[in-house]
């Protein structure tokens, strides 16, 4: 990365609140330039008042001048930059960002072409009046809704005509109607000679080639595949007689090797080239394709690995005719026709393990491969796979016996094409390690922007294959004054918080830094396993939130910006958080004089089984808040380092910083409760008995409070000491207490420790509230007291009406019997 920064005096913290923040980089004009030239470019965006430099990710382009717009009204929106493009700069997009004193912009692409760049000239929407262009130029254009652009060239019979467009991959048009280019070459009679929509070679962009059947004019048509288009549907179209193959055989080679390759798929026939491969290729390495007419607009994808090459020898369509290969090794070939299958033979010892991976779509060929391994002696299947690597295939192989085996490959739909090239890499099983920052907000990639004297945090999602153990992070290319911290207790997990801290005196600046994820296990000191901390930047999002185009960054943009006008820290809790319990973390802040905005706080990563509120803010003027956190009943019992993300509006944008890590302990509950069921009539009171089991001693008296009681029911809190075995609550109800069962009666228990309390949530119990029994409908009158008299025969009790009827029935029955 090279950049030229503006000379600027670092302003004091008090000035920073008036500066721009959250810069945006929305477009640039022109969109690209020819290599070996200097290009004056205008960068457009917002909040660029304090811009200092352009950070360029890819080699081959440097900034030779950098200035703000002369008009003060445009100073925040435009920058004047001159790019110098090296003669040997790789063809394709150059990724860049704008760094300001207070932030970092999003990513934009600048195209480096082998051809001169010219502008589209409207009107060119009529087939009868196309824009006249010379051969071998790159046209910068734009498609509006239902727009069609036409360009015309003249060609001789037998001359190759090629057109290649980059539209989607510029990353400018992102919506449900994102720009999806469609290309065609037509003759003067308007007959299509070649068409292309989504070329496998160019993802969702297009490429067409024909051999001119006669002298005359040929028209290149550009439009959106669905006739969409908007102000962001821009493109760079290369038209000429340059070569444009679709694949290469072999599809890979060794580092530093001089190798002869054959480019296939060009309309003029195969192209043989001798190339020398780099010792350390970068992540976008590819082969430049040349012939006597020119250079292809983009490189041909190519693998660089330390494997021996084996190229298919036809016929090899069954295991008995398999091309001889070896493991480890790389098998290269083409599924050239429908129904084609290619077989390669290799030997393996019993229990020997290999990874077998097919590269086809990742080499940008149209093949959708299926891979399988068979025993050579009896044809028995050992394993197969279709799409473990997206459309490509991957499988683990373990030899069941000593002997020969064959690996076979074919297209998923059993189709074939002369450009369906592939490469099968058979390698020993090796450990794989890499990490990616997760998205805090969906579809928004987090940026590492560090205020001086503060931190910027990410949560890294770590991928381990074929090994286990804790990992850590390091970098030798961080900006001056920046360090990385990943707490030890997190390193064994699948996700972990990582904070980049900038010292108080760290210079304002930035760079693309290579951050390495590595095995950091004292029990595996002799193993060296490492990989990148990388990031996929979403550039184009389509319908149903489809990630249409992403840019893989193996180096992260890390910038130090001016101090934030606030500082936040966590008061380390003096007591543990218990399983099933909760607490309020004390969080404090200091504000710069004159700045008094809200500050939102969020946990960077919750410890396992712990949850924190996501709605807490420092209100204006507030310097202390409580952040509620709670632990599940199965939360991990351990000490974990925690930190907070703190976000506030500063100037025209926002600042985000991370606090220092502080320890949080999660422990078992000090006591457990077992409730006895209780029942009570409305308006009455009843006892509720709770059995207490102590797990850990505590000093003083704890207080237990019943919660979850029905409405209009109460119980006084109960205090108890460490030796208590039983608690008795008196539950009081009223006539308005609703009847029914309350099944979630809990106890909130405050256990004293270190001058504060540890909150437990214990339970649960059941309380049944009954209605009183109904009163009699006709209560008998209370008899008057009898006077003392001499005993007499007791009076007969009057018969009830029912008794009278029964007596009458009995008497009638007796009378009938006598007769």
mmCIF file with all atom_site columns, N, CA and C in Angstrom, residues 127-191:
data_model
loop_
_atom_site.group_PDB
_atom_site.id
_atom_site.type_symbol
_atom_site.label_atom_id
_atom_site.label_alt_id
_atom_site.label_comp_id
_atom_site.label_asym_id
_atom_site.label_entity_id
_atom_site.label_seq_id
_atom_site.pdbx_PDB_ins_code
_atom_site.Cartn_x
_atom_site.Cartn_y
_atom_site.Cartn_z
_atom_site.occupancy
_atom_site.B_iso_or_equiv
_atom_site.pdbx_formal_charge
_atom_site.auth_seq_id
_atom_site.auth_comp_id
_atom_site.auth_asym_id
_atom_site.auth_atom_id
_atom_site.pdbx_PDB_model_num
ATOM 1   N N  . UNK A 1 127 ? -30.033 1.585   -32.173 1.00 0.00 ? 127 UNK A N  1
ATOM 2   C CA . UNK A 1 127 ? -29.199 0.655   -32.942 1.00 0.00 ? 127 UNK A CA 1
ATOM 3   C C  . UNK A 1 127 ? -28.708 1.282   -34.237 1.00 0.00 ? 127 UNK A C  1
ATOM 4   N N  . UNK A 1 128 ? -29.511 2.166   -34.802 1.00 0.00 ? 128 UNK A N  1
ATOM 5   C CA . UNK A 1 128 ? -29.144 2.789   -36.070 1.00 0.00 ? 128 UNK A CA 1
ATOM 6   C C  . UNK A 1 128 ? -28.115 3.896   -35.887 1.00 0.00 ? 128 UNK A C  1
ATOM 7   N N  . UNK A 1 129 ? -27.940 4.386   -34.642 1.00 0.00 ? 129 UNK A N  1
ATOM 8   C CA . UNK A 1 129 ? -26.987 5.455   -34.388 1.00 0.00 ? 129 UNK A CA 1
ATOM 9   C C  . UNK A 1 129 ? -26.097 5.099   -33.191 1.00 0.00 ? 129 UNK A C  1
ATOM 10  N N  . UNK A 1 130 ? -25.330 4.049   -33.307 1.00 0.00 ? 130 UNK A N  1
ATOM 11  C CA . UNK A 1 130 ? -24.453 3.663   -32.199 1.00 0.00 ? 130 UNK A CA 1
ATOM 12  C C  . UNK A 1 130 ? -23.267 4.611   -32.087 1.00 0.00 ? 130 UNK A C  1
ATOM 13  N N  . UNK A 1 131 ? -22.631 4.566   -30.903 1.00 0.00 ? 131 UNK A N  1
ATOM 14  C CA . UNK A 1 131 ? -21.421 5.354   -30.701 1.00 0.00 ? 131 UNK A CA 1
ATOM 15  C C  . UNK A 1 131 ? -20.260 4.670   -31.416 1.00 0.00 ? 131 UNK A C  1
ATOM 16  N N  . UNK A 1 132 ? -19.566 5.423   -32.244 1.00 0.00 ? 132 UNK A N  1
ATOM 17  C CA . UNK A 1 132 ? -18.428 4.878   -32.986 1.00 0.00 ? 132 UNK A CA 1
ATOM 18  C C  . UNK A 1 132 ? -17.204 4.854   -32.079 1.00 0.00 ? 132 UNK A C  1
ATOM 19  N N  . UNK A 1 133 ? -16.550 3.701   -32.001 1.00 0.00 ? 133 UNK A N  1
ATOM 20  C CA . UNK A 1 133 ? -15.349 3.579   -31.163 1.00 0.00 ? 133 UNK A CA 1
ATOM 21  C C  . UNK A 1 133 ? -14.255 2.901   -31.972 1.00 0.00 ? 133 UNK A C  1
ATOM 22  N N  . UNK A 1 134 ? -13.014 3.138   -31.532 1.00 0.00 ? 134 UNK A N  1
ATOM 23  C CA . UNK A 1 134 ? -11.874 2.422   -32.090 1.00 0.00 ? 134 UNK A CA 1
ATOM 24  C C  . UNK A 1 134 ? -11.791 1.048   -31.425 1.00 0.00 ? 134 UNK A C  1
ATOM 25  N N  . UNK A 1 135 ? -11.137 0.115   -32.093 1.00 0.00 ? 135 UNK A N  1
ATOM 26  C CA . UNK A 1 135 ? -10.871 -1.172  -31.450 1.00 0.00 ? 135 UNK A CA 1
ATOM 27  C C  . UNK A 1 135 ? -9.843  -0.983  -30.344 1.00 0.00 ? 135 UNK A C  1
ATOM 28  N N  . UNK A 1 136 ? -9.941  -1.868  -29.351 1.00 0.00 ? 136 UNK A N  1
ATOM 29  C CA . UNK A 1 136 ? -8.992  -1.925  -28.236 1.00 0.00 ? 136 UNK A CA 1
ATOM 30  C C  . UNK A 1 136 ? -9.028  -0.662  -27.386 1.00 0.00 ? 136 UNK A C  1
ATOM 31  N N  . UNK A 1 137 ? -10.225 -0.382  -26.875 1.00 0.00 ? 137 UNK A N  1
ATOM 32  C CA . UNK A 1 137 ? -10.435 0.688   -25.901 1.00 0.00 ? 137 UNK A CA 1
ATOM 33  C C  . UNK A 1 137 ? -11.318 0.139   -24.783 1.00 0.00 ? 137 UNK A C  1
ATOM 34  N N  . UNK A 1 138 ? -11.298 0.846   -23.661 1.00 0.00 ? 138 UNK A N  1
ATOM 35  C CA . UNK A 1 138 ? -12.210 0.558   -22.553 1.00 0.00 ? 138 UNK A CA 1
ATOM 36  C C  . UNK A 1 138 ? -13.154 1.750   -22.415 1.00 0.00 ? 138 UNK A C  1
ATOM 37  N N  . UNK A 1 139 ? -14.464 1.505   -22.488 1.00 0.00 ? 139 UNK A N  1
ATOM 38  C CA . UNK A 1 139 ? -15.460 2.576   -22.433 1.00 0.00 ? 139 UNK A CA 1
ATOM 39  C C  . UNK A 1 139 ? -16.063 2.616   -21.045 1.00 0.00 ? 139 UNK A C  1
ATOM 40  N N  . UNK A 1 140 ? -16.089 3.805   -20.448 1.00 0.00 ? 140 UNK A N  1
ATOM 41  C CA . UNK A 1 140 ? -16.791 4.003   -19.185 1.00 0.00 ? 140 UNK A CA 1
ATOM 42  C C  . UNK A 1 140 ? -18.204 4.458   -19.498 1.00 0.00 ? 140 UNK A C  1
ATOM 43  N N  . UNK A 1 141 ? -19.209 3.725   -19.017 1.00 0.00 ? 141 UNK A N  1
ATOM 44  C CA . UNK A 1 141 ? -20.593 4.059   -19.324 1.00 0.00 ? 141 UNK A CA 1
ATOM 45  C C  . UNK A 1 141 ? -21.524 3.819   -18.151 1.00 0.00 ? 141 UNK A C  1
ATOM 46  N N  . UNK A 1 142 ? -22.803 4.100   -18.422 1.00 0.00 ? 142 UNK A N  1
ATOM 47  C CA . UNK A 1 142 ? -23.831 3.917   -17.390 1.00 0.00 ? 142 UNK A CA 1
ATOM 48  C C  . UNK A 1 142 ? -25.132 3.512   -18.069 1.00 0.00 ? 142 UNK A C  1
ATOM 49  N N  . UNK A 1 143 ? -25.863 2.623   -17.427 1.00 0.00 ? 143 UNK A N  1
ATOM 50  C CA . UNK A 1 143 ? -27.156 2.173   -17.932 1.00 0.00 ? 143 UNK A CA 1
ATOM 51  C C  . UNK A 1 143 ? -28.241 2.699   -17.004 1.00 0.00 ? 143 UNK A C  1
ATOM 52  N N  . UNK A 1 144 ? -29.198 3.421   -17.592 1.00 0.00 ? 144 UNK A N  1
ATOM 53  C CA . UNK A 1 144 ? -30.369 3.846   -16.852 1.00 0.00 ? 144 UNK A CA 1
ATOM 54  C C  . UNK A 1 144 ? -31.505 2.858   -17.087 1.00 0.00 ? 144 UNK A C  1
ATOM 55  N N  . UNK A 1 145 ? -32.608 3.045   -16.409 1.00 0.00 ? 145 UNK A N  1
ATOM 56  C CA . UNK A 1 145 ? -33.709 2.089   -16.519 1.00 0.00 ? 145 UNK A CA 1
ATOM 57  C C  . UNK A 1 145 ? -34.178 1.976   -17.970 1.00 0.00 ? 145 UNK A C  1
ATOM 58  N N  . UNK A 1 146 ? -34.303 0.712   -18.430 1.00 0.00 ? 146 UNK A N  1
ATOM 59  C CA . UNK A 1 146 ? -34.720 0.380   -19.796 1.00 0.00 ? 146 UNK A CA 1
ATOM 60  C C  . UNK A 1 146 ? -33.774 0.963   -20.841 1.00 0.00 ? 146 UNK A C  1
ATOM 61  N N  . UNK A 1 147 ? -32.566 1.254   -20.428 1.00 0.00 ? 147 UNK A N  1
ATOM 62  C CA . UNK A 1 147 ? -31.569 1.833   -21.323 1.00 0.00 ? 147 UNK A CA 1
ATOM 63  C C  . UNK A 1 147 ? -30.807 0.712   -22.035 1.00 0.00 ? 147 UNK A C  1
ATOM 64  N N  . UNK A 1 148 ? -30.442 0.955   -23.281 1.00 0.00 ? 148 UNK A N  1
ATOM 65  C CA . UNK A 1 148 ? -29.569 0.074   -24.048 1.00 0.00 ? 148 UNK A CA 1
ATOM 66  C C  . UNK A 1 148 ? -28.507 0.947   -24.696 1.00 0.00 ? 148 UNK A C  1
ATOM 67  N N  . UNK A 1 149 ? -27.243 0.571   -24.542 1.00 0.00 ? 149 UNK A N  1
ATOM 68  C CA . UNK A 1 149 ? -26.138 1.309   -25.158 1.00 0.00 ? 149 UNK A CA 1
ATOM 69  C C  . UNK A 1 149 ? -25.570 0.495   -26.311 1.00 0.00 ? 149 UNK A C  1
ATOM 70  N N  . UNK A 1 150 ? -25.316 1.192   -27.433 1.00 0.00 ? 150 UNK A N  1
ATOM 71  C CA . UNK A 1 150 ? -24.763 0.536   -28.626 1.00 0.00 ? 150 UNK A CA 1
ATOM 72  C C  . UNK A 1 150 ? -23.427 1.186   -28.998 1.00 0.00 ? 150 UNK A C  1
ATOM 73  N N  . UNK A 1 151 ? -22.458 0.338   -29.345 1.00 0.00 ? 151 UNK A N  1
ATOM 74  C CA . UNK A 1 151 ? -21.150 0.791   -29.812 1.00 0.00 ? 151 UNK A CA 1
ATOM 75  C C  . UNK A 1 151 ? -20.831 0.029   -31.095 1.00 0.00 ? 151 UNK A C  1
ATOM 76  N N  . UNK A 1 152 ? -20.173 0.706   -32.039 1.00 0.00 ? 152 UNK A N  1
ATOM 77  C CA . UNK A 1 152 ? -19.887 0.078   -33.319 1.00 0.00 ? 152 UNK A CA 1
ATOM 78  C C  . UNK A 1 152 ? -18.395 0.139   -33.620 1.00 0.00 ? 152 UNK A C  1
ATOM 79  N N  . UNK A 1 153 ? -17.859 -0.982  -34.148 1.00 0.00 ? 153 UNK A N  1
ATOM 80  C CA . UNK A 1 153 ? -16.478 -1.036  -34.616 1.00 0.00 ? 153 UNK A CA 1
ATOM 81  C C  . UNK A 1 153 ? -16.492 -1.657  -36.016 1.00 0.00 ? 153 UNK A C  1
ATOM 82  N N  . UNK A 1 154 ? -15.393 -1.493  -36.714 1.00 0.00 ? 154 UNK A N  1
ATOM 83  C CA . UNK A 1 154 ? -15.235 -2.146  -38.009 1.00 0.00 ? 154 UNK A CA 1
ATOM 84  C C  . UNK A 1 154 ? -14.212 -3.262  -37.881 1.00 0.00 ? 154 UNK A C  1
ATOM 85  N N  . UNK A 1 155 ? -14.485 -4.372  -38.566 1.00 0.00 ? 155 UNK A N  1
ATOM 86  C CA . UNK A 1 155 ? -13.593 -5.527  -38.493 1.00 0.00 ? 155 UNK A CA 1
ATOM 87  C C  . UNK A 1 155 ? -13.507 -6.190  -39.861 1.00 0.00 ? 155 UNK A C  1
ATOM 88  N N  . UNK A 1 156 ? -12.391 -6.875  -40.087 1.00 0.00 ? 156 UNK A N  1
ATOM 89  C CA . UNK A 1 156 ? -12.165 -7.624  -41.308 1.00 0.00 ? 156 UNK A CA 1
ATOM 90  C C  . UNK A 1 156 ? -12.597 -9.077  -41.114 1.00 0.00 ? 156 UNK A C  1
ATOM 91  N N  . UNK A 1 157 ? -12.928 -9.730  -42.207 1.00 0.00 ? 157 UNK A N  1
ATOM 92  C CA . UNK A 1 157 ? -13.299 -11.135 -42.148 1.00 0.00 ? 157 UNK A CA 1
ATOM 93  C C  . UNK A 1 157 ? -12.160 -11.936 -41.512 1.00 0.00 ? 157 UNK A C  1
ATOM 94  N N  . UNK A 1 158 ? -12.542 -12.810 -40.574 1.00 0.00 ? 158 UNK A N  1
ATOM 95  C CA . UNK A 1 158 ? -11.571 -13.652 -39.881 1.00 0.00 ? 158 UNK A CA 1
ATOM 96  C C  . UNK A 1 158 ? -10.943 -12.998 -38.664 1.00 0.00 ? 158 UNK A C  1
ATOM 97  N N  . UNK A 1 159 ? -11.243 -11.727 -38.446 1.00 0.00 ? 159 UNK A N  1
ATOM 98  C CA . UNK A 1 159 ? -10.677 -11.018 -37.290 1.00 0.00 ? 159 UNK A CA 1
ATOM 99  C C  . UNK A 1 159 ? -11.497 -11.341 -36.042 1.00 0.00 ? 159 UNK A C  1
ATOM 100 N N  . UNK A 1 160 ? -10.791 -11.519 -34.934 1.00 0.00 ? 160 UNK A N  1
ATOM 101 C CA . UNK A 1 160 ? -11.460 -11.775 -33.663 1.00 0.00 ? 160 UNK A CA 1
ATOM 102 C C  . UNK A 1 160 ? -12.029 -10.477 -33.108 1.00 0.00 ? 160 UNK A C  1
ATOM 103 N N  . UNK A 1 161 ? -13.260 -10.547 -32.589 1.00 0.00 ? 161 UNK A N  1
ATOM 104 C CA . UNK A 1 161 ? -13.884 -9.418  -31.898 1.00 0.00 ? 161 UNK A CA 1
ATOM 105 C C  . UNK A 1 161 ? -14.241 -9.894  -30.491 1.00 0.00 ? 161 UNK A C  1
ATOM 106 N N  . UNK A 1 162 ? -13.726 -9.213  -29.487 1.00 0.00 ? 162 UNK A N  1
ATOM 107 C CA . UNK A 1 162 ? -13.995 -9.576  -28.094 1.00 0.00 ? 162 UNK A CA 1
ATOM 108 C C  . UNK A 1 162 ? -14.538 -8.370  -27.344 1.00 0.00 ? 162 UNK A C  1
ATOM 109 N N  . UNK A 1 163 ? -15.460 -8.628  -26.441 1.00 0.00 ? 163 UNK A N  1
ATOM 110 C CA . UNK A 1 163 ? -15.998 -7.580  -25.565 1.00 0.00 ? 163 UNK A CA 1
ATOM 111 C C  . UNK A 1 163 ? -16.142 -8.167  -24.171 1.00 0.00 ? 163 UNK A C  1
ATOM 112 N N  . UNK A 1 164 ? -15.622 -7.466  -23.194 1.00 0.00 ? 164 UNK A N  1
ATOM 113 C CA . UNK A 1 164 ? -15.690 -7.916  -21.798 1.00 0.00 ? 164 UNK A CA 1
ATOM 114 C C  . UNK A 1 164 ? -16.105 -6.737  -20.936 1.00 0.00 ? 164 UNK A C  1
ATOM 115 N N  . UNK A 1 165 ? -17.064 -6.975  -20.031 1.00 0.00 ? 165 UNK A N  1
ATOM 116 C CA . UNK A 1 165 ? -17.610 -5.893  -19.218 1.00 0.00 ? 165 UNK A CA 1
ATOM 117 C C  . UNK A 1 165 ? -17.416 -6.195  -17.736 1.00 0.00 ? 165 UNK A C  1
ATOM 118 N N  . UNK A 1 166 ? -17.132 -5.164  -16.980 1.00 0.00 ? 166 UNK A N  1
ATOM 119 C CA . UNK A 1 166 ? -17.159 -5.269  -15.518 1.00 0.00 ? 166 UNK A CA 1
ATOM 120 C C  . UNK A 1 166 ? -18.208 -4.283  -15.028 1.00 0.00 ? 166 UNK A C  1
ATOM 121 N N  . UNK A 1 167 ? -19.217 -4.814  -14.375 1.00 0.00 ? 167 UNK A N  1
ATOM 122 C CA . UNK A 1 167 ? -20.313 -3.994  -13.875 1.00 0.00 ? 167 UNK A CA 1
ATOM 123 C C  . UNK A 1 167 ? -20.631 -4.345  -12.432 1.00 0.00 ? 167 UNK A C  1
ATOM 124 N N  . UNK A 1 168 ? -21.161 -5.554  -12.235 1.00 0.00 ? 168 UNK A N  1
ATOM 125 C CA . UNK A 1 168 ? -21.462 -5.999  -10.869 1.00 0.00 ? 168 UNK A CA 1
ATOM 126 C C  . UNK A 1 168 ? -20.225 -5.934  -9.984  1.00 0.00 ? 168 UNK A C  1
ATOM 127 N N  . UNK A 1 169 ? -19.079 -6.341  -10.527 1.00 0.00 ? 169 UNK A N  1
ATOM 128 C CA . UNK A 1 169 ? -17.858 -6.425  -9.711  1.00 0.00 ? 169 UNK A CA 1
ATOM 129 C C  . UNK A 1 169 ? -17.275 -5.072  -9.343  1.00 0.00 ? 169 UNK A C  1
ATOM 130 N N  . UNK A 1 170 ? -17.784 -3.992  -9.936  1.00 0.00 ? 170 UNK A N  1
ATOM 131 C CA . UNK A 1 170 ? -17.381 -2.665  -9.456  1.00 0.00 ? 170 UNK A CA 1
ATOM 132 C C  . UNK A 1 170 ? -18.008 -2.366  -8.101  1.00 0.00 ? 170 UNK A C  1
ATOM 133 N N  . UNK A 1 171 ? -19.105 -3.068  -7.783  1.00 0.00 ? 171 UNK A N  1
ATOM 134 C CA . UNK A 1 171 ? -19.692 -2.952  -6.451  1.00 0.00 ? 171 UNK A CA 1
ATOM 135 C C  . UNK A 1 171 ? -20.473 -1.691  -6.198  1.00 0.00 ? 171 UNK A C  1
ATOM 136 N N  . UNK A 1 172 ? -20.957 -1.045  -7.245  1.00 0.00 ? 172 UNK A N  1
ATOM 137 C CA . UNK A 1 172 ? -21.641 0.233   -7.064  1.00 0.00 ? 172 UNK A CA 1
ATOM 138 C C  . UNK A 1 172 ? -23.154 0.088   -6.954  1.00 0.00 ? 172 UNK A C  1
ATOM 139 N N  . UNK A 1 173 ? -23.745 -0.835  -7.679  1.00 0.00 ? 173 UNK A N  1
ATOM 140 C CA . UNK A 1 173 ? -25.199 -0.967  -7.741  1.00 0.00 ? 173 UNK A CA 1
ATOM 141 C C  . UNK A 1 173 ? -25.626 -2.094  -6.822  1.00 0.00 ? 173 UNK A C  1
ATOM 142 N N  . UNK A 1 174 ? -26.294 -1.751  -5.719  1.00 0.00 ? 174 UNK A N  1
ATOM 143 C CA . UNK A 1 174 ? -26.634 -2.757  -4.722  1.00 0.00 ? 174 UNK A CA 1
ATOM 144 C C  . UNK A 1 174 ? -28.078 -2.586  -4.292  1.00 0.00 ? 174 UNK A C  1
ATOM 145 N N  . UNK A 1 175 ? -28.937 -3.454  -4.772  1.00 0.00 ? 175 UNK A N  1
ATOM 146 C CA . UNK A 1 175 ? -30.347 -3.424  -4.399  1.00 0.00 ? 175 UNK A CA 1
ATOM 147 C C  . UNK A 1 175 ? -30.994 -4.644  -5.011  1.00 0.00 ? 175 UNK A C  1
ATOM 148 N N  . UNK A 1 176 ? -32.329 -4.765  -4.834  1.00 0.00 ? 176 UNK A N  1
ATOM 149 C CA . UNK A 1 176 ? -33.023 -5.861  -5.474  1.00 0.00 ? 176 UNK A CA 1
ATOM 150 C C  . UNK A 1 176 ? -32.917 -5.799  -6.979  1.00 0.00 ? 176 UNK A C  1
ATOM 151 N N  . UNK A 1 177 ? -32.658 -4.602  -7.522  1.00 0.00 ? 177 UNK A N  1
ATOM 152 C CA . UNK A 1 177 ? -32.506 -4.423  -8.966  1.00 0.00 ? 177 UNK A CA 1
ATOM 153 C C  . UNK A 1 177 ? -31.068 -4.044  -9.313  1.00 0.00 ? 177 UNK A C  1
ATOM 154 N N  . UNK A 1 178 ? -30.098 -4.700  -8.676  1.00 0.00 ? 178 UNK A N  1
ATOM 155 C CA . UNK A 1 178 ? -28.698 -4.375  -8.930  1.00 0.00 ? 178 UNK A CA 1
ATOM 156 C C  . UNK A 1 178 ? -28.373 -4.607  -10.408 1.00 0.00 ? 178 UNK A C  1
ATOM 157 N N  . UNK A 1 179 ? -27.320 -3.939  -10.872 1.00 0.00 ? 179 UNK A N  1
ATOM 158 C CA . UNK A 1 179 ? -26.933 -4.000  -12.276 1.00 0.00 ? 179 UNK A CA 1
ATOM 159 C C  . UNK A 1 179 ? -26.343 -5.363  -12.608 1.00 0.00 ? 179 UNK A C  1
ATOM 160 N N  . UNK A 1 180 ? -27.002 -6.078  -13.522 1.00 0.00 ? 180 UNK A N  1
ATOM 161 C CA . UNK A 1 180 ? -26.572 -7.397  -13.984 1.00 0.00 ? 180 UNK A CA 1
ATOM 162 C C  . UNK A 1 180 ? -26.346 -7.290  -15.489 1.00 0.00 ? 180 UNK A C  1
ATOM 163 N N  . UNK A 1 181 ? -25.100 -7.080  -15.940 1.00 0.00 ? 181 UNK A N  1
ATOM 164 C CA . UNK A 1 181 ? -24.855 -6.756  -17.350 1.00 0.00 ? 181 UNK A CA 1
ATOM 165 C C  . UNK A 1 181 ? -25.209 -7.894  -18.311 1.00 0.00 ? 181 UNK A C  1
ATOM 166 N N  . UNK A 1 182 ? -25.681 -7.486  -19.482 1.00 0.00 ? 182 UNK A N  1
ATOM 167 C CA . UNK A 1 182 ? -25.938 -8.381  -20.609 1.00 0.00 ? 182 UNK A CA 1
ATOM 168 C C  . UNK A 1 182 ? -25.197 -7.811  -21.808 1.00 0.00 ? 182 UNK A C  1
ATOM 169 N N  . UNK A 1 183 ? -24.454 -8.685  -22.505 1.00 0.00 ? 183 UNK A N  1
ATOM 170 C CA . UNK A 1 183 ? -23.648 -8.267  -23.656 1.00 0.00 ? 183 UNK A CA 1
ATOM 171 C C  . UNK A 1 183 ? -24.047 -9.076  -24.886 1.00 0.00 ? 183 UNK A C  1
ATOM 172 N N  . UNK A 1 184 ? -23.984 -8.432  -26.033 1.00 0.00 ? 184 UNK A N  1
ATOM 173 C CA . UNK A 1 184 ? -24.143 -9.172  -27.290 1.00 0.00 ? 184 UNK A CA 1
ATOM 174 C C  . UNK A 1 184 ? -23.365 -8.467  -28.394 1.00 0.00 ? 184 UNK A C  1
ATOM 175 N N  . UNK A 1 185 ? -22.969 -9.257  -29.401 1.00 0.00 ? 185 UNK A N  1
ATOM 176 C CA . UNK A 1 185 ? -22.366 -8.721  -30.619 1.00 0.00 ? 185 UNK A CA 1
ATOM 177 C C  . UNK A 1 185 ? -23.335 -9.003  -31.761 1.00 0.00 ? 185 UNK A C  1
ATOM 178 N N  . UNK A 1 186 ? -23.693 -7.953  -32.498 1.00 0.00 ? 186 UNK A N  1
ATOM 179 C CA . UNK A 1 186 ? -24.651 -8.070  -33.589 1.00 0.00 ? 186 UNK A CA 1
ATOM 180 C C  . UNK A 1 186 ? -23.999 -7.631  -34.897 1.00 0.00 ? 186 UNK A C  1
ATOM 181 N N  . UNK A 1 187 ? -24.511 -8.161  -35.988 1.00 0.00 ? 187 UNK A N  1
ATOM 182 C CA . UNK A 1 187 ? -24.052 -7.660  -37.280 1.00 0.00 ? 187 UNK A CA 1
ATOM 183 C C  . UNK A 1 187 ? -24.942 -6.507  -37.732 1.00 0.00 ? 187 UNK A C  1
ATOM 184 N N  . UNK A 1 188 ? -24.673 -5.972  -38.896 1.00 0.00 ? 188 UNK A N  1
ATOM 185 C CA . UNK A 1 188 ? -25.427 -4.800  -39.362 1.00 0.00 ? 188 UNK A CA 1
ATOM 186 C C  . UNK A 1 188 ? -26.898 -5.121  -39.622 1.00 0.00 ? 188 UNK A C  1
ATOM 187 N N  . UNK A 1 189 ? -27.209 -6.401  -39.830 1.00 0.00 ? 189 UNK A N  1
ATOM 188 C CA . UNK A 1 189 ? -28.604 -6.796  -40.043 1.00 0.00 ? 189 UNK A CA 1
ATOM 189 C C  . UNK A 1 189 ? -29.318 -7.069  -38.721 1.00 0.00 ? 189 UNK A C  1
ATOM 190 N N  . UNK A 1 190 ? -28.661 -6.804  -37.621 1.00 0.00 ? 190 UNK A N  1
ATOM 191 C CA . UNK A 1 190 ? -29.195 -6.923  -36.260 1.00 0.00 ? 190 UNK A CA 1
ATOM 192 C C  . UNK A 1 190 ? -29.347 -8.385  -35.814 1.00 0.00 ? 190 UNK A C  1
ATOM 193 N N  . UNK A 1 191 ? -28.638 -9.294  -36.465 1.00 0.00 ? 191 UNK A N  1
ATOM 194 C CA . UNK A 1 191 ? -28.620 -10.674 -36.004 1.00 0.00 ? 191 UNK A CA 1
ATOM 195 C C  . UNK A 1 191 ? -27.543 -10.817 -34.913 1.00 0.00 ? 191 UNK A C  1
#
